Coordinates of C-alpha atoms in Angstrom, one line a residue:
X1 CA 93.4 107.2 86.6
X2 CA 94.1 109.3 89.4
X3 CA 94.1 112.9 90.3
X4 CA 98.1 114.3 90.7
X5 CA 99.2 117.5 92.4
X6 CA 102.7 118.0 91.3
X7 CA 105.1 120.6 93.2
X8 CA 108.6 120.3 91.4
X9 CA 110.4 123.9 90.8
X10 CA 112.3 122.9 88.0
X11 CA 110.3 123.7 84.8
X12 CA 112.0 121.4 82.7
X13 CA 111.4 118.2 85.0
X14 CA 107.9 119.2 85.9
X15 CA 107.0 119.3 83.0
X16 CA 108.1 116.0 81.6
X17 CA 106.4 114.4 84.9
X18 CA 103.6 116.1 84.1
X19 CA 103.4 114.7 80.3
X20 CA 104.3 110.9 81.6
X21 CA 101.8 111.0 84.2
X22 CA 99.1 112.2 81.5
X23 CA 100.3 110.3 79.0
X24 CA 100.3 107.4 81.6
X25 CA 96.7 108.0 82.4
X26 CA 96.2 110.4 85.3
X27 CA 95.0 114.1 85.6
X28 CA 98.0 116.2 86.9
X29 CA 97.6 119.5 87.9
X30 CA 101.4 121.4 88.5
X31 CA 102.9 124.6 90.4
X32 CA 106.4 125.7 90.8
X33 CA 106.5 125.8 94.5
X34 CA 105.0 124.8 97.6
X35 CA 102.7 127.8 99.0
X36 CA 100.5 127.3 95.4
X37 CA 100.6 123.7 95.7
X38 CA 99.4 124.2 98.9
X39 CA 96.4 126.8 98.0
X40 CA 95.3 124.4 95.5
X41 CA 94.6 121.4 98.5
X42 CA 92.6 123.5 99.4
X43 CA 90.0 123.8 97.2
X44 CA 90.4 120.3 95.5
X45 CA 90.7 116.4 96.1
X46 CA 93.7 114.8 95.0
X47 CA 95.0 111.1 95.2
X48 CA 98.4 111.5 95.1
X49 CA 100.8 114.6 96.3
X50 CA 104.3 114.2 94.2
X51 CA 106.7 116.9 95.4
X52 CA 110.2 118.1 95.4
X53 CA 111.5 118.3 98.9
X54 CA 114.2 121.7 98.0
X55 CA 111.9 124.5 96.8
X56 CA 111.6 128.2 97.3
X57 CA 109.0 129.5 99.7
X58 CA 107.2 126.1 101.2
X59 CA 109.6 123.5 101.2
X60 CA 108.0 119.9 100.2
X61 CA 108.1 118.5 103.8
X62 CA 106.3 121.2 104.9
X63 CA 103.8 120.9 102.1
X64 CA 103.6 117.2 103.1
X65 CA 102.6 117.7 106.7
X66 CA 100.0 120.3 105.8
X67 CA 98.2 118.3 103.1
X68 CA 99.0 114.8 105.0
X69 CA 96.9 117.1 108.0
X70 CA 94.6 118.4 105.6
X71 CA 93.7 114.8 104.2
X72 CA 95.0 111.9 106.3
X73 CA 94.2 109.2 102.5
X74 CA 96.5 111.6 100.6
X75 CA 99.6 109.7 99.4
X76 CA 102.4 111.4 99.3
X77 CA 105.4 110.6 97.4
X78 CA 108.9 113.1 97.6
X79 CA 111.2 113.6 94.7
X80 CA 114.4 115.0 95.7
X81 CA 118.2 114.8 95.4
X82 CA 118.5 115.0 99.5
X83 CA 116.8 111.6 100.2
X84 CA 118.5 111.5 103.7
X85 CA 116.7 114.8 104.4
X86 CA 113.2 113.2 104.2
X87 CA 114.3 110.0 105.7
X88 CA 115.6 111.1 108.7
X89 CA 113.0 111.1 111.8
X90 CA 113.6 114.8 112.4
X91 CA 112.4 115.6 109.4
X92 CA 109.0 115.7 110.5
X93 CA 107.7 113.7 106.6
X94 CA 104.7 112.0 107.7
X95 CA 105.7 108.6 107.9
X96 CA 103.9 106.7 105.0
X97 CA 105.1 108.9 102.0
X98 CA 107.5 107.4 99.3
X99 CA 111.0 108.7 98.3
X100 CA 112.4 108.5 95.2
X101 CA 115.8 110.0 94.7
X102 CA 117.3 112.1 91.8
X103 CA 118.4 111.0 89.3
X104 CA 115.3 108.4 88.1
X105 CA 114.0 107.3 84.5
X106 CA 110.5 108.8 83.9
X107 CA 109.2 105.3 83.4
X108 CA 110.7 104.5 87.4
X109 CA 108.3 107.5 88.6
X110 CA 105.6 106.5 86.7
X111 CA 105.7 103.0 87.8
X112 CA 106.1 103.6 91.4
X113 CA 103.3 106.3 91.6
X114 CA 100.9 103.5 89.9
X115 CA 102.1 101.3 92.8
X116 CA 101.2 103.8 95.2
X117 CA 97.8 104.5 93.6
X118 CA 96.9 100.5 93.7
X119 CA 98.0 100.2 97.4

């Protein structure tokens, strides 16, 4: 099992990641946007950071750098319709996170952040 923080501003989708990771296993703990996610790292350990990359306030690259700062064992995995955006050197993603692009089955996201976790 492992601890999630989830960052998706999208209700609907956060919460159905946030029921198939529990219902997969793992502790998920969820916010709307960035600057919360980012408040939370703060006061807790988490094994995996699963975040949109387009959100109001703190965008998820941004989170990303902060957290991967914050905790260098963090892994970090983006969700996002604009893979090219966090692919792209310029970007400034830290280099080992994960992208998985827009559209995916819930079953792909699971799967690949249990891959993550055993690596």
């Amino acid at each position: 099992m492992a601890q999630i923080l989830l960052a998706e501003d999208d209700e609907s989708l956060r919460r159905f990641l946030a029921a198939a990771l529990v219902k997969a296993g793992h502790e998920v703990t969820d916010f709307g946007d960035g600057s919360e996610a980012f408040e939370c790292l703060k006061g807790a350990t988490f094994d995996l950071l699963l975040t949109d990359i387009v959100m109001p306030g703190m965008d998820g690259i941004e989170l990303a750098k902060r957290a991967a700062d914050m905790d260098s064992q963090l892994k970090i995995m983006f969700i996002t319709g604009f893979a090219a955006v966090a692919l792209h050197p310029s970007s400034g993603a830290p280099k080992q996170a994960k992208v998985l692009s827009k559209p995916f089955h819930l079953r792909e996201i699971v799967q690949e952040v249990e891959r993550m976790i055993a690596a």
